[in-house]
Tab-separated table of C-alpha atoms in Angstrom:
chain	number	residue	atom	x	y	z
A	1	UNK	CA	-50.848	18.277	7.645
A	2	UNK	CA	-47.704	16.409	9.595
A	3	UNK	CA	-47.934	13.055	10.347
A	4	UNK	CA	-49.174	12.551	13.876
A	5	UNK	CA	-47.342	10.285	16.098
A	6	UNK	CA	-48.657	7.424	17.899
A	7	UNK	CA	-45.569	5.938	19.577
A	8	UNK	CA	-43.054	8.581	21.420
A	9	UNK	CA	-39.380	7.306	21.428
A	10	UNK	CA	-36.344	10.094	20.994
A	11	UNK	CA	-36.571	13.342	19.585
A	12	UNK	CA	-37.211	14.325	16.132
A	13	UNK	CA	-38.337	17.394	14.306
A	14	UNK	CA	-40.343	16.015	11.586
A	15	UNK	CA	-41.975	13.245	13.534
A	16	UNK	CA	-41.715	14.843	16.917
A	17	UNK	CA	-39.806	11.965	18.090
A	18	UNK	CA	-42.304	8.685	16.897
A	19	UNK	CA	-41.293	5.114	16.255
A	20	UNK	CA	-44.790	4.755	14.420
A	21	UNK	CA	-46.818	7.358	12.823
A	22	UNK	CA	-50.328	7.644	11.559
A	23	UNK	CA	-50.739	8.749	8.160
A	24	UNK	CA	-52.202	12.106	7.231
A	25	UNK	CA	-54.737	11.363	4.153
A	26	UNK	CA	-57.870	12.779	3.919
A	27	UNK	CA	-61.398	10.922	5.147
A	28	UNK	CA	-62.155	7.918	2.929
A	29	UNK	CA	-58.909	7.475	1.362
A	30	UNK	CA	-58.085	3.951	1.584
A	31	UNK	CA	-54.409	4.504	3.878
A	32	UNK	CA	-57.187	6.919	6.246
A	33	UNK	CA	-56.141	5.473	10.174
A	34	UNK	CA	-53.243	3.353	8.839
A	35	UNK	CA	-50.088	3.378	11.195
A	36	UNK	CA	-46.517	3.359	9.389
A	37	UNK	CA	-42.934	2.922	10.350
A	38	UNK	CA	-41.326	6.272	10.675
A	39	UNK	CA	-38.819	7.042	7.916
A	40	UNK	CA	-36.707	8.435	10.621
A	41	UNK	CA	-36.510	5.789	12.546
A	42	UNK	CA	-36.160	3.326	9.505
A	43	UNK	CA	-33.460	5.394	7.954
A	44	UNK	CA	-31.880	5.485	11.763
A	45	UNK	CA	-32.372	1.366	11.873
A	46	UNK	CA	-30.324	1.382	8.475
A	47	UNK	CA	-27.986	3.824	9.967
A	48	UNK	CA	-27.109	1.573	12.800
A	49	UNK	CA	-26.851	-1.798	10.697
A	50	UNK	CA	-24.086	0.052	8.656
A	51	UNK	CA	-22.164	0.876	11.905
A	52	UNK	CA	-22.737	-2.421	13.473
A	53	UNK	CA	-21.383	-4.211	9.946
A	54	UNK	CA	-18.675	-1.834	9.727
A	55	UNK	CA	-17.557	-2.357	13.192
A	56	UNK	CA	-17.682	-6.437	12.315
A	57	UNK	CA	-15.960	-5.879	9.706
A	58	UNK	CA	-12.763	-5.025	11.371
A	59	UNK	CA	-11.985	-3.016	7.915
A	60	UNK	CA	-10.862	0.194	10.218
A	61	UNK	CA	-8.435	2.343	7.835
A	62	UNK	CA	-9.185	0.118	4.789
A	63	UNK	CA	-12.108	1.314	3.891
A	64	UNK	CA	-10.545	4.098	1.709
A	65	UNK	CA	-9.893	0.824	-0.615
A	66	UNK	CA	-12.423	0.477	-3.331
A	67	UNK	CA	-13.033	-0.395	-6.771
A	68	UNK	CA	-13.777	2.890	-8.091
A	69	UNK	CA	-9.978	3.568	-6.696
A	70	UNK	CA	-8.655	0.526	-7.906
A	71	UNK	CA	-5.876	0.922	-10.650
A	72	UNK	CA	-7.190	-0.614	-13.896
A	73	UNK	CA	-4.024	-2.890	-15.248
A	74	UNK	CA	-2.135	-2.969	-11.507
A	75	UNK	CA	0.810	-1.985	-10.828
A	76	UNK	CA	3.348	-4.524	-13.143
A	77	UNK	CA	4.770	-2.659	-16.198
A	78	UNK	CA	4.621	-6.815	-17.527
A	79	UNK	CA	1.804	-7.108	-20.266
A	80	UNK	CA	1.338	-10.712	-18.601
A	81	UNK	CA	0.572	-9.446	-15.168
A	82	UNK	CA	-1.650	-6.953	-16.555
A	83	UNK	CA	-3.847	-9.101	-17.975
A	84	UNK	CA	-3.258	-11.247	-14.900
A	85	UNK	CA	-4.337	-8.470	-12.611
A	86	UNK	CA	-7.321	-7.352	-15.093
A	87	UNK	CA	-8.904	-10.635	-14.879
A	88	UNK	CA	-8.529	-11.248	-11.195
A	89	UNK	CA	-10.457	-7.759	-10.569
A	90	UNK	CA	-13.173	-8.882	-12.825
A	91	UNK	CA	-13.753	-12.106	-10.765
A	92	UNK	CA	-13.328	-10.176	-7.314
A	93	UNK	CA	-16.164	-7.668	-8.694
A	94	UNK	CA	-18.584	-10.261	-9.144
A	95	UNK	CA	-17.321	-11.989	-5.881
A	96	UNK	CA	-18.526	-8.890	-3.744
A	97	UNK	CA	-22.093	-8.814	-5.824
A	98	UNK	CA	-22.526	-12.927	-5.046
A	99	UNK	CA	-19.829	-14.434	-3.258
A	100	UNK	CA	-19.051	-18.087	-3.852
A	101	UNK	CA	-16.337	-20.133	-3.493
A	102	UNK	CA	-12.500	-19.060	-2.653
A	103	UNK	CA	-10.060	-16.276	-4.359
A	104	UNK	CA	-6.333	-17.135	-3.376
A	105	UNK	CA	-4.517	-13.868	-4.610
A	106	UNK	CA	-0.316	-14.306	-4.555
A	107	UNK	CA	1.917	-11.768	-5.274
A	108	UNK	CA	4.893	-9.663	-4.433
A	109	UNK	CA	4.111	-6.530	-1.542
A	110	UNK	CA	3.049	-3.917	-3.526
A	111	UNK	CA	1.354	-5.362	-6.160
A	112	UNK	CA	-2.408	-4.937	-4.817
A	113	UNK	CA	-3.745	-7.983	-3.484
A	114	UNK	CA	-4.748	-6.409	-0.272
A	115	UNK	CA	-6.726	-3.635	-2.226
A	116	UNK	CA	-8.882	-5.645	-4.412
A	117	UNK	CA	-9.665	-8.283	-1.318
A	118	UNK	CA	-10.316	-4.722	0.878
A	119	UNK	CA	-12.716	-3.369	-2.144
A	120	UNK	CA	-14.753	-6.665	-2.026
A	121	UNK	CA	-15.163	-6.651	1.738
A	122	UNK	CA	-16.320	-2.972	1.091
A	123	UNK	CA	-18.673	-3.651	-1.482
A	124	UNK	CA	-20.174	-5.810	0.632
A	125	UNK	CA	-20.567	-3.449	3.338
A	126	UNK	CA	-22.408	-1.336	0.797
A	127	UNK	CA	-25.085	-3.953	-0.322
A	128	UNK	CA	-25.439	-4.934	3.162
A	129	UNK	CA	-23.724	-7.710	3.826
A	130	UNK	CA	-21.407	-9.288	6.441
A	131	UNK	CA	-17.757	-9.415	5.539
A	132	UNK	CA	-14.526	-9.869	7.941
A	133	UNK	CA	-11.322	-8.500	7.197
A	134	UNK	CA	-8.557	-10.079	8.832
A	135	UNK	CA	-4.714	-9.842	9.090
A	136	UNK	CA	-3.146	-12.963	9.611
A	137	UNK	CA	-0.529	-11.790	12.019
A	138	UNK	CA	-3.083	-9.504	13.853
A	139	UNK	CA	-5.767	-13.020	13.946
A	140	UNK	CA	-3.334	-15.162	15.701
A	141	UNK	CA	-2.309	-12.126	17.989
A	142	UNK	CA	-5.929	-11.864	18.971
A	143	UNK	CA	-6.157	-15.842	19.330
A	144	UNK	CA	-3.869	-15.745	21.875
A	145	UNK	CA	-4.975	-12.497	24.247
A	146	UNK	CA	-8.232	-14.477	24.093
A	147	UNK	CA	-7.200	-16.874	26.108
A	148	UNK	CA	-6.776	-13.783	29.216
A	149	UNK	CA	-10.218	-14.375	31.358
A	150	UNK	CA	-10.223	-10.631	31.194
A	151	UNK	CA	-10.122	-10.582	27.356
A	152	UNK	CA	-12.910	-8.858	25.458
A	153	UNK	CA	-14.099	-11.518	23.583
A	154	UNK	CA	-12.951	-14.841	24.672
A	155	UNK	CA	-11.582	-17.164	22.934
A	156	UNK	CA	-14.160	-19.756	21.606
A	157	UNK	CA	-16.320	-16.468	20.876
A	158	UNK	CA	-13.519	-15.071	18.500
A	159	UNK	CA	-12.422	-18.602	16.874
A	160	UNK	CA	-16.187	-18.979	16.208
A	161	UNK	CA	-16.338	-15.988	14.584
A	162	UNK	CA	-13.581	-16.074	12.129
A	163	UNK	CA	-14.518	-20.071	11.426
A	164	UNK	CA	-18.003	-19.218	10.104
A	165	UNK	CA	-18.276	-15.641	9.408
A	166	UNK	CA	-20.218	-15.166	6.070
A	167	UNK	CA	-17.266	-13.953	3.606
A	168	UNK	CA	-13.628	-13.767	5.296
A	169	UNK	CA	-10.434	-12.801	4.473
A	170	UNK	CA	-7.414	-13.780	5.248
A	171	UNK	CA	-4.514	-11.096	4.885
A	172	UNK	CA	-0.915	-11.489	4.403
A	173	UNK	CA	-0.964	-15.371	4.635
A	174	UNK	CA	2.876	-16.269	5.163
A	175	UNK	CA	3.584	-13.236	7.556
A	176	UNK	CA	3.002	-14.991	10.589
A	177	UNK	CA	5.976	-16.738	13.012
A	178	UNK	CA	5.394	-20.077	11.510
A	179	UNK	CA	4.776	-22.066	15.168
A	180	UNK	CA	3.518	-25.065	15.459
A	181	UNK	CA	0.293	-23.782	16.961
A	182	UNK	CA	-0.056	-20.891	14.311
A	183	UNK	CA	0.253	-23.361	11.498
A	184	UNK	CA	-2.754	-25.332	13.795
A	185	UNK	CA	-4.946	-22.804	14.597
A	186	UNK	CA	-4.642	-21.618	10.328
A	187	UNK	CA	-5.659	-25.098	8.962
A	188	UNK	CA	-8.445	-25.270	11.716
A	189	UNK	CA	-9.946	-22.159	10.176
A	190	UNK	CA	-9.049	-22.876	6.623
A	191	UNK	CA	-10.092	-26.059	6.859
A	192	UNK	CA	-13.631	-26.224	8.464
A	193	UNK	CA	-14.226	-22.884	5.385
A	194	UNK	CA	-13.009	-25.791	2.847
A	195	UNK	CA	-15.627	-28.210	4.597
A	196	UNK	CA	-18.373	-25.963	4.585
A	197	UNK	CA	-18.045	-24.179	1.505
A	198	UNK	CA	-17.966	-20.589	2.850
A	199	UNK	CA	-16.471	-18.177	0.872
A	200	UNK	CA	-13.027	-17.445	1.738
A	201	UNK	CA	-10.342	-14.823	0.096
A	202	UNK	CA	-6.543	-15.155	1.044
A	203	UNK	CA	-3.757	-13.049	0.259
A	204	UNK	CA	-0.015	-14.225	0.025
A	205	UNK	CA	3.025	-12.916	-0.661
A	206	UNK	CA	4.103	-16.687	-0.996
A	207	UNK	CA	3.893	-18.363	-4.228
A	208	UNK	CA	1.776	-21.549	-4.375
A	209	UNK	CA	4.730	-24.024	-3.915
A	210	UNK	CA	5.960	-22.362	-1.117
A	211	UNK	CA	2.720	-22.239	1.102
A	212	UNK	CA	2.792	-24.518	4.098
A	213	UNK	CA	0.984	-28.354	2.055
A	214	UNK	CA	-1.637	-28.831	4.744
A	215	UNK	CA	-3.015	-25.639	3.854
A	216	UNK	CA	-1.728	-25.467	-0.058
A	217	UNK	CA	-4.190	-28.819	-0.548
A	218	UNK	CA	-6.788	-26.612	0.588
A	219	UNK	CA	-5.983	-23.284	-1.017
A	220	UNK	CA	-5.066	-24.727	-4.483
A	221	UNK	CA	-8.216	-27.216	-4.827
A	222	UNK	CA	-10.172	-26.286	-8.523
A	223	UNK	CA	-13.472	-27.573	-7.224
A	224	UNK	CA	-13.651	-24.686	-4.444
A	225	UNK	CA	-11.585	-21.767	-5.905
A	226	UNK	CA	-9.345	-20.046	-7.838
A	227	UNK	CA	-5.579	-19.064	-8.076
A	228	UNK	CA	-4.487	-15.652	-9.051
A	229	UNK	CA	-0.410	-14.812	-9.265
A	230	UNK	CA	-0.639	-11.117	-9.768
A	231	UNK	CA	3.247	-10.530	-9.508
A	232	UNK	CA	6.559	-12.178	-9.059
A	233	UNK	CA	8.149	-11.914	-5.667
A	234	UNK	CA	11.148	-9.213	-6.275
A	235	UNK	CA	14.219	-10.039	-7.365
A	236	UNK	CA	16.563	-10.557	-4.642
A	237	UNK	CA	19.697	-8.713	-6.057
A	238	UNK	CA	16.944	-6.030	-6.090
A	239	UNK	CA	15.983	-6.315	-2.261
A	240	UNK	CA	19.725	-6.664	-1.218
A	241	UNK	CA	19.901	-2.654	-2.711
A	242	UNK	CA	16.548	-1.190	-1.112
A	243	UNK	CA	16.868	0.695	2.499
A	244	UNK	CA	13.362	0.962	3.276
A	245	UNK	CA	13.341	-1.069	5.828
A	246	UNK	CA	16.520	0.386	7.648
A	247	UNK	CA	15.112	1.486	10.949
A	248	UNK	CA	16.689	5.328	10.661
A	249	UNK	CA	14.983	5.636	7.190
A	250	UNK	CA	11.159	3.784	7.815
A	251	UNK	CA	11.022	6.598	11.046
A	252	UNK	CA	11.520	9.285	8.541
A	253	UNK	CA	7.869	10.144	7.583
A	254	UNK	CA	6.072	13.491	7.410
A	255	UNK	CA	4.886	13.498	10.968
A	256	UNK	CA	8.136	13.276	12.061
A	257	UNK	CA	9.719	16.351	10.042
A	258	UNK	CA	10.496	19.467	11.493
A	259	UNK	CA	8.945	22.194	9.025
A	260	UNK	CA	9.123	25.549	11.794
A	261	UNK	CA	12.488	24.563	13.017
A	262	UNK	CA	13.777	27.243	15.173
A	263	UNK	CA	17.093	27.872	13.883
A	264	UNK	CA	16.042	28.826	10.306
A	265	UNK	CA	15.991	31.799	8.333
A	266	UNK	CA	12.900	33.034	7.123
A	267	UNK	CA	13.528	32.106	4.084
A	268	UNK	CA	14.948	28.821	4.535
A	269	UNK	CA	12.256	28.216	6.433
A	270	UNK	CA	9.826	29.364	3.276
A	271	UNK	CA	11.484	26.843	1.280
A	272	UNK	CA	11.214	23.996	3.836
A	273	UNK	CA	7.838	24.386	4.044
A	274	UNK	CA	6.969	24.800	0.006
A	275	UNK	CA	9.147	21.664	0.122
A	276	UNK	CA	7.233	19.644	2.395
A	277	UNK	CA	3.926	21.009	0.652
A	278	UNK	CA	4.740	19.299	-2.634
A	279	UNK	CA	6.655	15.759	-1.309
A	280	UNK	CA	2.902	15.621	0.324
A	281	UNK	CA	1.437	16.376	-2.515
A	282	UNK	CA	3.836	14.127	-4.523
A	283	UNK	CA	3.023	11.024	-2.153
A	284	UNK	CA	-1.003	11.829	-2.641
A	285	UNK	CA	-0.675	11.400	-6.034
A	286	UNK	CA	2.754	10.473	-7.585
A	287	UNK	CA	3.377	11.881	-11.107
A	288	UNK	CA	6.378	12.788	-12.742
A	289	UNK	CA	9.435	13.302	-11.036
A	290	UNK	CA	10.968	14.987	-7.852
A	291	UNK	CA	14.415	16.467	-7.640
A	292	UNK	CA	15.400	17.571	-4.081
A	293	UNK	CA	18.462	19.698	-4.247
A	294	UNK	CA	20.273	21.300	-1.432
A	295	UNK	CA	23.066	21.172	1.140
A	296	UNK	CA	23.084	18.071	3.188
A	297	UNK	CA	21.172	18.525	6.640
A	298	UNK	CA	18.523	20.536	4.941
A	299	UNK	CA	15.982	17.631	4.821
A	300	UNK	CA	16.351	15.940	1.472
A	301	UNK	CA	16.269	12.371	2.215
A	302	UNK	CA	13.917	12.953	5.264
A	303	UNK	CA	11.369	14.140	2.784
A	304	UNK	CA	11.826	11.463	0.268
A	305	UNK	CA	11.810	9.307	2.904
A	306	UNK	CA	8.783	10.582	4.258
A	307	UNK	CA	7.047	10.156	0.618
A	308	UNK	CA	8.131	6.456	0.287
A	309	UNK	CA	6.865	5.252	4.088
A	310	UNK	CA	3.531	7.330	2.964
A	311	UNK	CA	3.067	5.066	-0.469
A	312	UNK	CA	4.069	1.722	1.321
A	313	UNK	CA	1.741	2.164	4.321
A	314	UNK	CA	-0.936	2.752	1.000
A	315	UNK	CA	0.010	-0.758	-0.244
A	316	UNK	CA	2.213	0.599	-3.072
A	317	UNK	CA	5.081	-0.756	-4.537
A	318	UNK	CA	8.539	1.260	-3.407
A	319	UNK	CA	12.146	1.076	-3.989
A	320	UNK	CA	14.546	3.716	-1.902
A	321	UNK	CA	18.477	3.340	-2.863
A	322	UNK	CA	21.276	4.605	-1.860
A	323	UNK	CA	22.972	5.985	-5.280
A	324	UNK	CA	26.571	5.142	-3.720
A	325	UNK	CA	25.158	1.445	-2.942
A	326	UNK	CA	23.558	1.488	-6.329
A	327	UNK	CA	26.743	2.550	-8.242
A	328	UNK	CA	28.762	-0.169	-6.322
A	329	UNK	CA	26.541	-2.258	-7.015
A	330	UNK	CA	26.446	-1.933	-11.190
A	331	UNK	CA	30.484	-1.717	-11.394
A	332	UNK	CA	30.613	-4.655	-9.311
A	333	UNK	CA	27.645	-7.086	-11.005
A	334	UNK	CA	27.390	-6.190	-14.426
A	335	UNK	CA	31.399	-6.586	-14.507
A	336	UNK	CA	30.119	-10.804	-13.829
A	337	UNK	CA	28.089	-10.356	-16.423
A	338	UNK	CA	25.618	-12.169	-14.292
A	339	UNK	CA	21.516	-13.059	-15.391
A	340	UNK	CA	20.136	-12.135	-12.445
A	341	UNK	CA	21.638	-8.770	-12.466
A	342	UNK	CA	20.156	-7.414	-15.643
A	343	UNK	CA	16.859	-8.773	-14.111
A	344	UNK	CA	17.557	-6.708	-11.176
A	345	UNK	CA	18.017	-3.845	-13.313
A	346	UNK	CA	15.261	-4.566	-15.624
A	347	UNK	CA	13.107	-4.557	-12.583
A	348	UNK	CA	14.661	-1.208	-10.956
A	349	UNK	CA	13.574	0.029	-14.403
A	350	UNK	CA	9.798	-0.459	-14.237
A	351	UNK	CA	9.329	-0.378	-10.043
A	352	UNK	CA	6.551	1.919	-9.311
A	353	UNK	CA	8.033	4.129	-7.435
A	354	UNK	CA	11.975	4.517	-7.471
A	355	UNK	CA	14.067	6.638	-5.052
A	356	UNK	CA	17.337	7.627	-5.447
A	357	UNK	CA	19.089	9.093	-2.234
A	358	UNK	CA	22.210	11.246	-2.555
A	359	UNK	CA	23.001	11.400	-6.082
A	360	UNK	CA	26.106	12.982	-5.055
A	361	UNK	CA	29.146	11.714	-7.112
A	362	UNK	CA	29.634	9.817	-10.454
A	363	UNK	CA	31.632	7.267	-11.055
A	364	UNK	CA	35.238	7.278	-13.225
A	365	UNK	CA	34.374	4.332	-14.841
A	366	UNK	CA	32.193	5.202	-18.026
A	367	UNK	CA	30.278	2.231	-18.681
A	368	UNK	CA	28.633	2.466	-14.871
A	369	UNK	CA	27.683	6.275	-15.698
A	370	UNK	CA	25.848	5.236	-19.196
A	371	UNK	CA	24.663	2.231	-16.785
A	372	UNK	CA	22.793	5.168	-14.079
A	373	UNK	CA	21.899	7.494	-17.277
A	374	UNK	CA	20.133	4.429	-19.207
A	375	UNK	CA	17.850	3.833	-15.527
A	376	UNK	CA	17.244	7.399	-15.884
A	377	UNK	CA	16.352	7.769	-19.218
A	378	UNK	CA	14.087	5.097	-19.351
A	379	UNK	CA	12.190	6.176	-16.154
A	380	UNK	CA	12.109	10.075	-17.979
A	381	UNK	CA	10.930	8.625	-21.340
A	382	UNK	CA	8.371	6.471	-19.532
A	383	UNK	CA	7.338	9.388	-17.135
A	384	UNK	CA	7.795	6.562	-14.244
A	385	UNK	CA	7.306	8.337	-10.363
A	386	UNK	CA	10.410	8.742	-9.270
A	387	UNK	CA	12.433	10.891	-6.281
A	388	UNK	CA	15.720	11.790	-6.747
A	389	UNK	CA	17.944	13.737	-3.620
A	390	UNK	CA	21.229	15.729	-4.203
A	391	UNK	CA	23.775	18.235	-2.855
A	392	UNK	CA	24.811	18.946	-6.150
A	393	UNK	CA	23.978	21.482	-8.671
A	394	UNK	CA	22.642	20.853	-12.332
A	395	UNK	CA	26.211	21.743	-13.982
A	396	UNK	CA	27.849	19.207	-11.177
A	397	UNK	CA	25.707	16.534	-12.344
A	398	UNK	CA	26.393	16.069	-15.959
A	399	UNK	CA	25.160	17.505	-19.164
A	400	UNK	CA	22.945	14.235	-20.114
A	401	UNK	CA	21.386	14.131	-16.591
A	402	UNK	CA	20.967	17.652	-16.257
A	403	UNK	CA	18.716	17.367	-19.132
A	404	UNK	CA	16.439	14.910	-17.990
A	405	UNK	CA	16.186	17.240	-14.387
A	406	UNK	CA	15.505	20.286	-16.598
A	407	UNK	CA	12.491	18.843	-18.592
A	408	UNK	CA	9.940	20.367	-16.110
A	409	UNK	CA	7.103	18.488	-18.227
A	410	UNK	CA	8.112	15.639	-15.952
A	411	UNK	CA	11.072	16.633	-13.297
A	412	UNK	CA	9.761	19.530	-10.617
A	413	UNK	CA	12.972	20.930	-8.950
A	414	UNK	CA	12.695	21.616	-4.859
A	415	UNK	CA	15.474	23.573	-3.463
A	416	UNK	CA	16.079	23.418	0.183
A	417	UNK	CA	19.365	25.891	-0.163
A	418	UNK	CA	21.928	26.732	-2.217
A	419	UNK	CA	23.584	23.460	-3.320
A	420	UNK	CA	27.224	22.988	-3.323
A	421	UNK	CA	29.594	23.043	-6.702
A	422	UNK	CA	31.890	20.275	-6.739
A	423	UNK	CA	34.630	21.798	-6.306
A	424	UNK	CA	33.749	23.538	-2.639
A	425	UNK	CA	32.768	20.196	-1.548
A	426	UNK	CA	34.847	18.994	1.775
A	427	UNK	CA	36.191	14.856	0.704
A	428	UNK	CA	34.483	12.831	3.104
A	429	UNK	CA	36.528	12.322	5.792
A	430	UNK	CA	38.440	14.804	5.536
A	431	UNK	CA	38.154	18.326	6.994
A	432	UNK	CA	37.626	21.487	4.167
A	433	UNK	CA	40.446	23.894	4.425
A	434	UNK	CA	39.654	27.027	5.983
């Protein structure tokens, strides 16, 4: 017998639409005449506490960043930062199950701070609870459009909020324009959180000495929280050689390539699309390596391009070079003999991800070739994602690299047309004969 309903609200096919129901038991059984809470309408109530706590939240995209997702060690190849990173998750887990106190997380970009603070304010979300997500830039952004009378939310309403929500976090601490009134507005937030003990997380990609001292006094006390340098800040020699940011190269991303381009072949076209099939699938999940061989104008760099702005806009670590830059730049720094070039190198070893762009011409000097072959190898040897564009082909390239391309355990070969021998190549800047 269905329950019958005693209360009419909305539509339902089990309940016919019932807040409260009666419950069906036979006469004399001690529940006979009680009235209960729909289940509907209690699973519904549930329903719209996860949507309201969501939409709190402000975790939008971020929610995709959990635990379960979470790489184990991180994303350092240093045995140091692993355990680093290992024992920072373990405190961020049982955070999001009883949060107390304050996590500072500092690190390089890249190196995952922003996931594990996203997977605690997720967790939370799961068990229930109230959480806010916040980007620093973003908060102050919103600080001031609050003070518009047509704003949203006004002002005192939003400052309020951030001040004493339940569990907050504070994203990409450091990022801001550094203003007088952004450095006031952050300590008044960080600084009634320190006074009432709520807990707090903060990401930075500022190491502890270099955060502002009003706020570092704060940040860095013992009796409130806890300090976790998950990576070095990159080494600048490295930074000076990475493109990524260049305007031309960050608007290169798969949205913006042209895969049914009008003025191809059918079978070019074949072979632009099974090449933009597997840099997708190569920036889902990077494994191995990429090779991307072809004329130039057929799409090469766009697509490794594309696979880079896909990873960074995930949070990962990147590096996109120019192999001309890169060559330049071994003849000319290892010739100094200089520290902070092998720790550039060291570094361009073990990056996450490496790209190398137009891997188009050696170098006559023989110490710079074993230089690019010894990246290489090591990369191969550690099966280290990497993307690698040329016009050349295999025989062009060298024996010893050819190899490594050839292994197709680890190196998958894309070819966007025929590419050109040596030897038929025009010299830049100069015209080929006809």
């Amino acid at each position: 017998m269905p329950p019958i309903a005693v209360a009419d609200i909305g539509a339902c096919s089990l309940c016919h639409g019932a807040r409260f129901v009666r419950v069906s038991v036979p006469l004399g059984h001690p529940d006979f005449g009680s009235v209960v809470a729909c289940t509907c309408a209690t699973e519904q109530t549930e329903s719209q506490r996860a949507d309201r706590l969501q939409r709190y939240s402000n975790i939008g995209a971020l929610s995709r960043l959990t635990f379960t997702n979470l790489i184990a060690r991180g994303r350092s190849p240093d045995a140091r930062a692993q355990d680093t990173y290992r024992r920072c998750v373990e405190d961020a887990r049982a955070f999001a199950e009883e949060a107390d106190g304050w996590i500072v997380l500092s690190g390089a970009s890249g190196c995952g701070k922003t996931h594990i603070a996203a997977a605690v304010v997720n967790r939370m979300l799961e068990r229930g609870e109230p959480a806010l997500f916040m980007v620093v830039p973003d908060l102050l952004d919103h600080l001031r459009a609050a003070y518009d009378p047509n704003a949203e939310m006004g002002y005192d309403e939003l400052f309020e909020r951030v001040r004493n929500a339940p569990l907050l976090v504070l994203d990409d601490l450091g990022a801001q324009s550094a203003t007088p009134w952004a450095q006031e507005k952050l300590f008044q937030i960080i600084n009634h959180r320190f006074n009432t003990r709520l807990p707090t997380i903060v990401t930075t990609n500022l190491a502890p000495d270099q955060i502002d001292d009003r706020l570092r006094t704060r940040l860095s006390d013992a009796g409130i929280g806890r300090i976790y340098v998950l990576e070095q800040r990159r080494n600048s020699e490295l930074r000076s050689l990475d493109v990524l940011d260049h305007p031309v190269i960050r608007d290169m991303t798969f949205e913006r390539f042209e895969i049914n381009a009008a003025h191809l072949a059918p079978d070019d076209r074949r072979r632009v699309e099974n090449a933009y099939r597997q840099a997708l699938a190569f920036a889902e999940h990077p494994d191995g390596w990429l090779l991307f061989m072809g004329p130039h104008g057929a799409g090469k760099t766009h697509l490794a391009a594309a696979i880079a702005n896909y990873r960074r806009a995930r949070g990962e670590a990147v590096t996109f070079m120019k192999v001309p830059k890169l060559l330049e730049f071994l003849r000319r720094r290892f010739g100094e003999d200089s520290a902070s070039s092998y720790e550039a190198f060291d570094e361009m070893e073990n990056t996450p991800l490496l790209i190398l762009d137009d891997l188009d011409s050696q170098t006559s000097i023989a110490w710079v070739r074993d230089r690019l072959f010894q990246l290489l190898d090591h990369r191969h040897t550690s099966r280290l994602p990497t993307v690698i564009t040329t016009a050349l082909s295999l025989d062009d390239l060298g024996e010893r690299l050819a190899s490594r391309f050839v292994d197709h355990a680890v190196c998958s070969v894309i070819v966007l047309g025929e590419p050109q021998r040596e030897e038929t190549r025009p010299r830049r800047g100069r015209k080929k004969a006809t």
